[in-house]
mmCIF file of C-alpha atoms and ligand atoms in Angstrom:
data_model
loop_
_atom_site.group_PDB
_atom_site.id
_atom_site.type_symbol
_atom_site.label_atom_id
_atom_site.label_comp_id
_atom_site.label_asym_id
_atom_site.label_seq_id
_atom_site.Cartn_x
_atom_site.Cartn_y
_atom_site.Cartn_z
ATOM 1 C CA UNK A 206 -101.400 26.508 128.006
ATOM 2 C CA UNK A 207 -99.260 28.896 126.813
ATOM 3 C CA UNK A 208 -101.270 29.553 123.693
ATOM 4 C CA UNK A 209 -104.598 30.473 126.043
ATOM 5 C CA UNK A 210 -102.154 32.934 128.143
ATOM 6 C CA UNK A 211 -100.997 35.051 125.179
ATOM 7 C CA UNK A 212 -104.645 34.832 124.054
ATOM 8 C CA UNK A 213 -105.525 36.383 127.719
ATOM 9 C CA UNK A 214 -103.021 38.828 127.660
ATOM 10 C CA UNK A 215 -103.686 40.297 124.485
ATOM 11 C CA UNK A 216 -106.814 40.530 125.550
ATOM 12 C CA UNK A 217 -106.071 42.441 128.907
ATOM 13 C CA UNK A 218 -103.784 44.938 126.888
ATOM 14 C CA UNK A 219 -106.823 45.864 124.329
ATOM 15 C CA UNK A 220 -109.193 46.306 127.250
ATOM 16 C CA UNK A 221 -106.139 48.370 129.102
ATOM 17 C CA UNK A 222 -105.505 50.542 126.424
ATOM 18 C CA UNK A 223 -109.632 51.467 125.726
ATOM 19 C CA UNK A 224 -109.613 55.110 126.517
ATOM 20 C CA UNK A 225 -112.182 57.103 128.907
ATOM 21 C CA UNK A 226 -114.192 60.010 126.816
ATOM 22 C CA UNK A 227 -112.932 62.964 127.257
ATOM 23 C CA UNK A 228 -115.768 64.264 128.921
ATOM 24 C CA UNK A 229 -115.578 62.172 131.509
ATOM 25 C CA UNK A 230 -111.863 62.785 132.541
ATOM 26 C CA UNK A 231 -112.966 66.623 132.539
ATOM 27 C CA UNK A 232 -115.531 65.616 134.597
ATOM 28 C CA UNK A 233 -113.752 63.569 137.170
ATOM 29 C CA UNK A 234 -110.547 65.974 136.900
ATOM 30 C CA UNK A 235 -112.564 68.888 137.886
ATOM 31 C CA UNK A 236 -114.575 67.203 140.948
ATOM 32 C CA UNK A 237 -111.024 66.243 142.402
ATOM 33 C CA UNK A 238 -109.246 69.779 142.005
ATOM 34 C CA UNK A 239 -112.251 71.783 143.414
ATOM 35 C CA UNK A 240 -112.190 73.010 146.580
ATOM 36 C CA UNK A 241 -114.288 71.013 148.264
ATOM 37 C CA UNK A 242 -113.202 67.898 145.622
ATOM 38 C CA UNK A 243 -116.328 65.482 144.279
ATOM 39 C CA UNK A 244 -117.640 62.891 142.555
ATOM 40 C CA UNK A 245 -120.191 61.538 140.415
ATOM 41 C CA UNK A 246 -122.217 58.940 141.726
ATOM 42 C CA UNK A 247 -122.638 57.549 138.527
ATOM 43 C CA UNK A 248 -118.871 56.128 139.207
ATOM 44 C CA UNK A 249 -119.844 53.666 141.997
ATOM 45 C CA UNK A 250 -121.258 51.169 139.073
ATOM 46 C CA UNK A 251 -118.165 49.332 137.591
ATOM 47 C CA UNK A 252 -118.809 45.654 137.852
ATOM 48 C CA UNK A 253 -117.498 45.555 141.259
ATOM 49 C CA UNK A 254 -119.490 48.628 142.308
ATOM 50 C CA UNK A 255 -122.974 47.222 141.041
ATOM 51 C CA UNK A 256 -123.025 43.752 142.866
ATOM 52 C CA UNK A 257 -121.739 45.622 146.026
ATOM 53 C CA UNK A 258 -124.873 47.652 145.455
ATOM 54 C CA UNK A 259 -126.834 44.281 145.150
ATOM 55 C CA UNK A 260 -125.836 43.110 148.756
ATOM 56 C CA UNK A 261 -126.796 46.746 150.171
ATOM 57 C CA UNK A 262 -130.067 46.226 148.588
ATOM 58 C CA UNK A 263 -130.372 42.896 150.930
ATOM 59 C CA UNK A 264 -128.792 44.361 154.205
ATOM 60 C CA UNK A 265 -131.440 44.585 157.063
ATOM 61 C CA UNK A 266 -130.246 48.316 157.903
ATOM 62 C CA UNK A 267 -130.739 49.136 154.236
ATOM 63 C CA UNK A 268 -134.815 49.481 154.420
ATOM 64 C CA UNK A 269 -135.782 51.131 150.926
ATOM 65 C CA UNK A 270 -135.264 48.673 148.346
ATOM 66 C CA UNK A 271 -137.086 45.907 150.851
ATOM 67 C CA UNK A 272 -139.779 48.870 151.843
ATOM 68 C CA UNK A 273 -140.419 49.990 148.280
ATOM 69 C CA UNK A 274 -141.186 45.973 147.192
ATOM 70 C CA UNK A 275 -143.833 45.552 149.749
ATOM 71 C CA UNK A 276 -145.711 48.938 148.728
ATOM 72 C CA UNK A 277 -145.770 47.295 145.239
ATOM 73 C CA UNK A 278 -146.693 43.832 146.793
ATOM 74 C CA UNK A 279 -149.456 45.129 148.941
ATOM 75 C CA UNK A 280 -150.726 47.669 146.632
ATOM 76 C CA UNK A 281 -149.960 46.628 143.237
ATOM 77 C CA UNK A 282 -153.669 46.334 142.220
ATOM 78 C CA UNK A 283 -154.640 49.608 143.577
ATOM 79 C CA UNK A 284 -152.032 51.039 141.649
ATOM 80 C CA UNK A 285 -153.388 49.797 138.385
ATOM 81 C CA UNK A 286 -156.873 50.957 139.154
ATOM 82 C CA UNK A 287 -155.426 54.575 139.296
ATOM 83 C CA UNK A 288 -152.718 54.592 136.941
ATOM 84 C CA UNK A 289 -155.299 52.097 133.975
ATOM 85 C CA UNK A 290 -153.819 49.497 131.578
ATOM 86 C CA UNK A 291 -152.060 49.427 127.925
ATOM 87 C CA UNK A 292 -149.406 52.326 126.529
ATOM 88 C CA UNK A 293 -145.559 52.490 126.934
ATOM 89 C CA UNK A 294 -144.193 51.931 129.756
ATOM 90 C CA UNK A 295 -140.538 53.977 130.080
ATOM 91 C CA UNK A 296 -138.447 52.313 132.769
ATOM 92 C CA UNK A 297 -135.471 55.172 134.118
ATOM 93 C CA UNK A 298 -132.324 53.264 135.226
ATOM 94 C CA UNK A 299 -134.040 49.690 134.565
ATOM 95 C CA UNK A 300 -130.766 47.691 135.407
ATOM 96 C CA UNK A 301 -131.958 44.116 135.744
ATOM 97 C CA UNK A 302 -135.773 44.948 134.753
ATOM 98 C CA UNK A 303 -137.146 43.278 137.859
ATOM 99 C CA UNK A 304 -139.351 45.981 139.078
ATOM 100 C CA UNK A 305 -140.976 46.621 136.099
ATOM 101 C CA UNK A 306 -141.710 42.998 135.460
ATOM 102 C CA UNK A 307 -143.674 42.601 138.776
ATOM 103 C CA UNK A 308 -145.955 45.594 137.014
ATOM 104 C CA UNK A 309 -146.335 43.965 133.933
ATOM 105 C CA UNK A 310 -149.227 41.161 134.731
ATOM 106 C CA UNK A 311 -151.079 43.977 136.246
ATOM 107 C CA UNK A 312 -150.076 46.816 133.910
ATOM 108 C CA UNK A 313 -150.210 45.076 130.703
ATOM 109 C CA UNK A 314 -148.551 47.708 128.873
ATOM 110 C CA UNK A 315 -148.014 47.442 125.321
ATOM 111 C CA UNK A 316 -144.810 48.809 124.858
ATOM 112 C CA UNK A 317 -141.888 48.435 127.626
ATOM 113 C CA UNK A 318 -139.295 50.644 126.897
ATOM 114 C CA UNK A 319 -136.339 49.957 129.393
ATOM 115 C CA UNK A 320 -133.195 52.586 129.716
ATOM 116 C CA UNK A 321 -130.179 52.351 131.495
ATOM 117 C CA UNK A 322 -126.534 54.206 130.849
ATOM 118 C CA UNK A 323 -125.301 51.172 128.760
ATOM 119 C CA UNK A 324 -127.888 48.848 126.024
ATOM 120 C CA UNK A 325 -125.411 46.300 126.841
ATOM 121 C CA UNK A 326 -126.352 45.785 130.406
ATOM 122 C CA UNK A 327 -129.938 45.670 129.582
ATOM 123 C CA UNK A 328 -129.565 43.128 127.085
ATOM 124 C CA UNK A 329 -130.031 39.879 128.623
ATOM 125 C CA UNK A 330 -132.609 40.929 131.023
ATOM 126 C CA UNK A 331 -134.822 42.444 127.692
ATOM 127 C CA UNK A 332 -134.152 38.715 126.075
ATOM 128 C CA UNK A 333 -135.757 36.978 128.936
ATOM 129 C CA UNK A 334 -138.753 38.902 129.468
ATOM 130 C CA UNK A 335 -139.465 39.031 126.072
ATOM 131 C CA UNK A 336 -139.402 35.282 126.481
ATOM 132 C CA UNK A 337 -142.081 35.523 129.295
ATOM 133 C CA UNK A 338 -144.126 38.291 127.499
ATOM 134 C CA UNK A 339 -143.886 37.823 123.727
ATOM 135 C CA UNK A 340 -147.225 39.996 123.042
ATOM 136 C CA UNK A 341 -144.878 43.147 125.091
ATOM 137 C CA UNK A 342 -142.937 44.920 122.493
ATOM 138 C CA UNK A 343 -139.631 45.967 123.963
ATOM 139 C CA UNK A 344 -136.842 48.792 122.728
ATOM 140 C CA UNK A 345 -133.998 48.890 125.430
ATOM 141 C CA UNK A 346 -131.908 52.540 124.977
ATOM 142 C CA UNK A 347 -128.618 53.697 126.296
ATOM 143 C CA UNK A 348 -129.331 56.816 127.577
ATOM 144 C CA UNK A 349 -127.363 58.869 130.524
ATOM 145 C CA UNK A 350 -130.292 59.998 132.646
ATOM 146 C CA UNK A 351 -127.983 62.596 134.282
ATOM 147 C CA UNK A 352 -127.530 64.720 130.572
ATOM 148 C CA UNK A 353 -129.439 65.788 128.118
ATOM 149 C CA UNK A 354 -131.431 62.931 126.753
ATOM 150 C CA UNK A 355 -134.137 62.772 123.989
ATOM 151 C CA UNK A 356 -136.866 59.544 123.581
ATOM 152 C CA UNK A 357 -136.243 58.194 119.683
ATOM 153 C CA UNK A 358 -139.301 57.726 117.882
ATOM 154 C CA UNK A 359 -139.775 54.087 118.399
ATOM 155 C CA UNK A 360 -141.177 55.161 121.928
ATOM 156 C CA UNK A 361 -145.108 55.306 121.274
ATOM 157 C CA UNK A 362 -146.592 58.141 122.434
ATOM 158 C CA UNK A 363 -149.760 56.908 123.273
ATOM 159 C CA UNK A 364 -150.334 56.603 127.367
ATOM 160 C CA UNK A 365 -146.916 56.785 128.286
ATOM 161 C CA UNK A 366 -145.627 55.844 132.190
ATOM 162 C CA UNK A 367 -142.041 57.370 133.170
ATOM 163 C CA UNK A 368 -141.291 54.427 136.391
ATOM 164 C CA UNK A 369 -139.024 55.473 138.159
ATOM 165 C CA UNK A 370 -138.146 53.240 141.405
ATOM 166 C CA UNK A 371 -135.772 53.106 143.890
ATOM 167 C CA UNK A 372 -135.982 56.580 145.073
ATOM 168 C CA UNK A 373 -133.115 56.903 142.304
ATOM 169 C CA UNK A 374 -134.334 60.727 142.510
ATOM 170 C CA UNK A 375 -132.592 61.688 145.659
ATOM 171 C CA UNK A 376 -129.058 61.724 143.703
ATOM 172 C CA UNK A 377 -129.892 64.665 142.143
ATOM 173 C CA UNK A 378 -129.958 68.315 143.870
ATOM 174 C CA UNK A 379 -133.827 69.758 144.627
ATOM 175 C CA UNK A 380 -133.279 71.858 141.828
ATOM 176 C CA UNK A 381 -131.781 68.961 139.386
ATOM 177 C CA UNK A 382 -134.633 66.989 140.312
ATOM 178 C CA UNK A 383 -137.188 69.829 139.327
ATOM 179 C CA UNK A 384 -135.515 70.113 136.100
ATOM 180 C CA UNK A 385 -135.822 66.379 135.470
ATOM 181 C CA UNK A 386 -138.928 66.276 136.238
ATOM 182 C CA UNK A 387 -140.006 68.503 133.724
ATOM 183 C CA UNK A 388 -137.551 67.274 131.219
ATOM 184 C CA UNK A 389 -140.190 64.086 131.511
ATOM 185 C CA UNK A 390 -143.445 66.153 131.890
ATOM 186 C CA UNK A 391 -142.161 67.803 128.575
ATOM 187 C CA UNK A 392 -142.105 64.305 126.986
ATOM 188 C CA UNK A 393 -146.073 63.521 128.423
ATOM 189 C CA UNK A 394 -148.912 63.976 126.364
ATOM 190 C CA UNK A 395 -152.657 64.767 128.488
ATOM 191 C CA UNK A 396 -152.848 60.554 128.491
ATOM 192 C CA UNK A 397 -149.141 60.368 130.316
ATOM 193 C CA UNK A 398 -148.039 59.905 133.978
ATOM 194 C CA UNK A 399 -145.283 59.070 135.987
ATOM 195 C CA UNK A 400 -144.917 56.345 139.070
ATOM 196 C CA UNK A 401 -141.518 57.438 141.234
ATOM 197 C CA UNK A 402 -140.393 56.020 144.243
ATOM 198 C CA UNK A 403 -139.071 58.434 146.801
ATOM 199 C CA UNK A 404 -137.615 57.950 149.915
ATOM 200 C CA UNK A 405 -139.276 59.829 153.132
ATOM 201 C CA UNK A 406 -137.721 61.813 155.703
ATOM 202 C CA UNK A 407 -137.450 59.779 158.911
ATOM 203 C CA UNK A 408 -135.277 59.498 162.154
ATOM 204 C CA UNK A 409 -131.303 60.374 162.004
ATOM 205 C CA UNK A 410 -130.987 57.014 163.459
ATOM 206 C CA UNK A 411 -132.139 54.596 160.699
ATOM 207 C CA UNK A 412 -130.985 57.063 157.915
ATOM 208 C CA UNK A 413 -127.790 56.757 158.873
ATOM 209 C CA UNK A 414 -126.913 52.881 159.907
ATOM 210 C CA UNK A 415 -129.085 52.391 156.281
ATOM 211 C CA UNK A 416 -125.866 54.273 154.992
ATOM 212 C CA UNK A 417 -122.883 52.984 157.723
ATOM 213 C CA UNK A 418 -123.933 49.492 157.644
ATOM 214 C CA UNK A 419 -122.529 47.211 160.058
ATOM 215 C CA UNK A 420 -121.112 44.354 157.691
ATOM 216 C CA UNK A 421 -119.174 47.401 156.323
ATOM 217 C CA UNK A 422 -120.844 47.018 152.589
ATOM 218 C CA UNK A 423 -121.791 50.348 152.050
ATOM 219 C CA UNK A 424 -117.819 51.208 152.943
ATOM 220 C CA UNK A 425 -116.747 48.932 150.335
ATOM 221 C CA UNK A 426 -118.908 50.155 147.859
ATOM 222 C CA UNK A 427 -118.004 54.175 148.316
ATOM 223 C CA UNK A 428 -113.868 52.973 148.540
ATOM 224 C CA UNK A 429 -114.977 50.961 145.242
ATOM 225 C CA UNK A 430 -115.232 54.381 143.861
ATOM 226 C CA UNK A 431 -111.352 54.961 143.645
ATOM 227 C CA UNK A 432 -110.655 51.567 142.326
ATOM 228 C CA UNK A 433 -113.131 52.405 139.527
ATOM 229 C CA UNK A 434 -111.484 56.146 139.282
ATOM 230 C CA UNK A 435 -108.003 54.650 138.817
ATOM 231 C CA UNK A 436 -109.271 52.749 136.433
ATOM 232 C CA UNK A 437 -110.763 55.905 134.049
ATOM 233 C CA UNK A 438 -108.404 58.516 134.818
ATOM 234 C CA UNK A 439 -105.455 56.465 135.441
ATOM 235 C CA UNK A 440 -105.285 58.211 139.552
ATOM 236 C CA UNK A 441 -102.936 56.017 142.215
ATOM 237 C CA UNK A 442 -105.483 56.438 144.568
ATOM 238 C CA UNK A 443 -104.508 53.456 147.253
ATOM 239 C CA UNK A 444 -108.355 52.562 149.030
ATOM 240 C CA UNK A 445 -106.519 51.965 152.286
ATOM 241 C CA UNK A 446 -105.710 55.673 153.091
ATOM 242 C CA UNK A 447 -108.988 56.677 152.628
ATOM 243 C CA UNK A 448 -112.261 55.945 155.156
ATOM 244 C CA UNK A 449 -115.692 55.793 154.382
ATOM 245 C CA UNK A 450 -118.164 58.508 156.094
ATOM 246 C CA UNK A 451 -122.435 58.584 155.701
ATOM 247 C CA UNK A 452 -124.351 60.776 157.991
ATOM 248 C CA UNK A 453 -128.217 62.636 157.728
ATOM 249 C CA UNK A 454 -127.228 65.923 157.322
ATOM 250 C CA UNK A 455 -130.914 66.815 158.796
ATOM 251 C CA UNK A 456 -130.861 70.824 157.795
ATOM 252 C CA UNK A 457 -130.568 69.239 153.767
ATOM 253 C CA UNK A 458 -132.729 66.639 154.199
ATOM 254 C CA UNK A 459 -130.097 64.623 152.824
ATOM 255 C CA UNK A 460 -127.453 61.656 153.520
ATOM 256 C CA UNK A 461 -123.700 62.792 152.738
ATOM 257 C CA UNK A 462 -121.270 60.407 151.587
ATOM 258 C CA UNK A 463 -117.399 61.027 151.714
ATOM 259 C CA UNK A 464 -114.265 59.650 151.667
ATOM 260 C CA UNK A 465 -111.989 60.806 154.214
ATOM 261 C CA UNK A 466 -108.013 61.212 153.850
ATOM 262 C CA UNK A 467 -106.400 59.034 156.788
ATOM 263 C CA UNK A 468 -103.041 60.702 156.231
ATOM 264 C CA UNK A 469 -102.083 63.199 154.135
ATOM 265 C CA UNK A 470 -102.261 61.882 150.699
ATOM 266 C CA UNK A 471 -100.949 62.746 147.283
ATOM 267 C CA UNK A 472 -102.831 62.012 143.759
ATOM 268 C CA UNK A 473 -101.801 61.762 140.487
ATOM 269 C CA UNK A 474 -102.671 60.975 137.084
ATOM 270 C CA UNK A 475 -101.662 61.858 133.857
ATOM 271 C CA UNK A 476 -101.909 65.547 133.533
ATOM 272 C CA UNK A 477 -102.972 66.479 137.231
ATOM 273 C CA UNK A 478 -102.441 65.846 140.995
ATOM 274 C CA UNK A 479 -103.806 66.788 144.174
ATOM 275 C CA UNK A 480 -102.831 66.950 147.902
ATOM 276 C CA UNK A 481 -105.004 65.830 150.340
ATOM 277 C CA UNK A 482 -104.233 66.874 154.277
ATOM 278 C CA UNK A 483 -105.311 64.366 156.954
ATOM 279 C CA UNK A 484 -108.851 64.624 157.266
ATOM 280 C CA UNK A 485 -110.098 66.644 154.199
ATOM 281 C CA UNK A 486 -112.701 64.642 152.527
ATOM 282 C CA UNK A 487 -114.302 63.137 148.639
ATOM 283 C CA UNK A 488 -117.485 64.258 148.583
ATOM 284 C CA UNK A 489 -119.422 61.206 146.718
ATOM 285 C CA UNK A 490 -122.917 60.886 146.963
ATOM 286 C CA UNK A 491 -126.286 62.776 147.992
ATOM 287 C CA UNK A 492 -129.244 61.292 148.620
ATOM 288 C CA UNK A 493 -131.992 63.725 149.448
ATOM 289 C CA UNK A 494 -135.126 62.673 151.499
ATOM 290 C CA UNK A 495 -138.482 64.003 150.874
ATOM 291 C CA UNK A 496 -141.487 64.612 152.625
ATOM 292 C CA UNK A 497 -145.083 63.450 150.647
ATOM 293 C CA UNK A 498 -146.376 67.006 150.458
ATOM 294 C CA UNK A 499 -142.573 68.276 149.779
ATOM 295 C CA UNK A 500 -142.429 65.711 146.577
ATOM 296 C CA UNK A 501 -146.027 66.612 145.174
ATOM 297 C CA UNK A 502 -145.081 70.178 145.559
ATOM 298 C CA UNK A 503 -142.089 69.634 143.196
ATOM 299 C CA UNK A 504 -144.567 67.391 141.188
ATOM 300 C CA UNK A 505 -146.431 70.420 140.769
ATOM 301 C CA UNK A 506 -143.693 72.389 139.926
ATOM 302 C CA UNK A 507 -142.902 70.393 136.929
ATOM 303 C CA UNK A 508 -146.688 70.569 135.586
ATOM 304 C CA UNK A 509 -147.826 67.023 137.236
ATOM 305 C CA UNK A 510 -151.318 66.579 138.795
ATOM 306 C CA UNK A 511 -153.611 64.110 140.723
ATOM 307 C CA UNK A 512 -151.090 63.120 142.447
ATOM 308 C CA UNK A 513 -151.658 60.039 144.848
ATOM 309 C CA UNK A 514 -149.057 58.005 147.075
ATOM 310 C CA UNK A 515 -148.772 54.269 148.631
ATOM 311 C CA UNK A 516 -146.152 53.801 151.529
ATOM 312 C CA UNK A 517 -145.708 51.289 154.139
ATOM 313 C CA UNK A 518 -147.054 51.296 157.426
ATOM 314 C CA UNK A 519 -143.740 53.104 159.249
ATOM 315 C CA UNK A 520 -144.223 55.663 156.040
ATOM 316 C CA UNK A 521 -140.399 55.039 155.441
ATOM 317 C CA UNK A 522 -140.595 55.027 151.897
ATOM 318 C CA UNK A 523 -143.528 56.411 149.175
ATOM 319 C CA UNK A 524 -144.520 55.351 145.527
ATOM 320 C CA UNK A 525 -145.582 58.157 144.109
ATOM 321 C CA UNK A 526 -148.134 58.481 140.953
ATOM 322 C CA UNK A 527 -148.683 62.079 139.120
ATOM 323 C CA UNK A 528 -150.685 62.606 135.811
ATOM 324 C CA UNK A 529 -149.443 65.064 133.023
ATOM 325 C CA UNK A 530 -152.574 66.518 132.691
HETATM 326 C C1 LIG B 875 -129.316 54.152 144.219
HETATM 327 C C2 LIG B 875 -129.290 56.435 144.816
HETATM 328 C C3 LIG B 875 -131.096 55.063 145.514
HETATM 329 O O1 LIG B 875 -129.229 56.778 147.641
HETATM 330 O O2 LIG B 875 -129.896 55.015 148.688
HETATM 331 C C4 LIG B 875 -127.095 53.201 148.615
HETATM 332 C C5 LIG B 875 -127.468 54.592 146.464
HETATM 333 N N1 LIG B 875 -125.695 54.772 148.212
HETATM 334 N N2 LIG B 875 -126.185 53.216 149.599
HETATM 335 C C6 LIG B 875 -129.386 55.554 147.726
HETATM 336 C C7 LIG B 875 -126.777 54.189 147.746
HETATM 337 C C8 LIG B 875 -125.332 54.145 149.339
HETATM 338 C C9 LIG B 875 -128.948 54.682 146.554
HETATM 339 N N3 LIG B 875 -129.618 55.083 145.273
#
């Protein structure tokens, strides 16, 4: 017993002492001493953070993952009519793969070519679907999605698809998104498309219990955020003094999160701090709602075409298919 304790230990102290890139504690130190202080949210997905994510995904208020299944359930076939079969398929923030799976019996691409922040997490998903598709050749990357990113030349060129589910999209400002979008359309030849999922502008209502929850998940996983922080930057941020906020801020078209001070609060880490008064808020998380014709127009924008959409019969949610040429 004691053995297997010092074993444990020494093993906490090496993953203790692993130290955050330095671009990252710019990052994060620079979103808490603005003004209006902010965050990433590319921080909500520690370990903790991700399967917290999971059980929004499954929450009855939390319509778009649920919505965005059945438009692939009910029109999967349709989809493969427009979009045709074989080429690379190039799947942005794959996580677990699932989505992309369902398209492969109907797809059949040749290549699948699935990219998340970490290789690591993609890993064991990319083992067992090669399992269940041998004749599918698969190259997982490690890419961050949110910077500058290049495709390595293992990634065929030949009728490439850029899937991009889960309305994933909405994190980024109107003008982010543009850029992104032709950041891919840059990386299409005439052959390529792309297949995005984007979530529609609907009542204030649903948009925001999807977001305020009534289990209280979608609190837990924006407080996760300062566990996570602490963790990087080494911040004392204590999760009870702050309170989780979400609300359809209708004249952006988009759903604000924040964290709110309950008290007045001091932060520090090593090398910086930062007062909070009672009330003053995080910002954490955007996530901008379209309208069809207010997507295609930034489709169009970035250089796509033909573009043609699927939704469900409340038209909560859209998958969206444009062609590079
Ligand atoms: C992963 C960005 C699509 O904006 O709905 C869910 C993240 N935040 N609940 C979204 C999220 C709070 C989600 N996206």
């Amino acid at each position: 017993m004691p053995e297997s304790n010092s074993l444990a230990n020494t093993a906490n102290s090496v993953a203790n002492a692993r130290t955050t890139a330095p671009h990252i504690i710019r990052e994060l130190e620079n979103g808490l001493l603005a003004d209006a202080a902010h965050t990433s949210p590319k921080y909500f997905y520690d370990a903790v953070g991700s399967v917290l994510f999971e059980a929004i995904c499954v929450l009855p208020e939390y319509y778009p993952t649920r919505t965005e299944a059945e438009i692939f359930t009910q029109h999967m076939g349709d989809m493969a009519r427009v979009i045709g079969v074989g080429g690379s398929l190039i799947d942005l923030g794959a996580g677990n793969c699932a989505k992309a799976a369902r398209l492969f019996p109907v797809l059949h691409p040749d290549q699948y070519v699935p990219i998340d922040i970490s290789v690591s997490h993609l890993q064991d998903a990319v083992r067992r679907l090669q399992q269940r598709f041998p004749h599918i050749e698969m190259t997982a990357l490690g890419l961050d999605l949110a910077q500058d990113w290049k495709l390595p030349a293992e990634v065929r060129r030949d009728k490439r698809l850029f899937f991009y589910p889960g309305s994933s999209i909405g994190n980024f400002e109107p003008e982010e998104a543009l850029a992104f979008l032709c950041h891919l359309r840059a990386a299409c030849d005439s052959d390529a498309g792309i297949l995005i999922g984007v979530d529609l502008i609907k009542d204030k209502s649903l948009l925001d219990a999807a977001y305020a929850d009534s289990l209280g998940v979608t609190a837990a996983f924006n407080l996760n955020l300062l566990r996570h922080i602490n963790h990087l930057l080494h911040t004392d941020f204590d999760v009870r003094q702050w309170q989780h906020e979400a609300f359809f801020n209708t004249e952006k078209s988009r759903i604000e999160m924040h964290l709110r001070a309950r008290e007045n609060i001091q932060v520090s880490w090593p090398g910086g701090q930062r007062n909070f008064i009672k009330g003053e808020h995080i910002h954490t998380e955007n996530s901008y709602k379209y309208s069809i014709q207010g997507f295609n127009a930034l489709l169009a924008d970035a250089g796509f075409s033909h573009s043609c959409h699927w939704t469900d019969k409340n038209e909560w949610f859209a998958v969206i298919h444009a062609k590079a040429a």
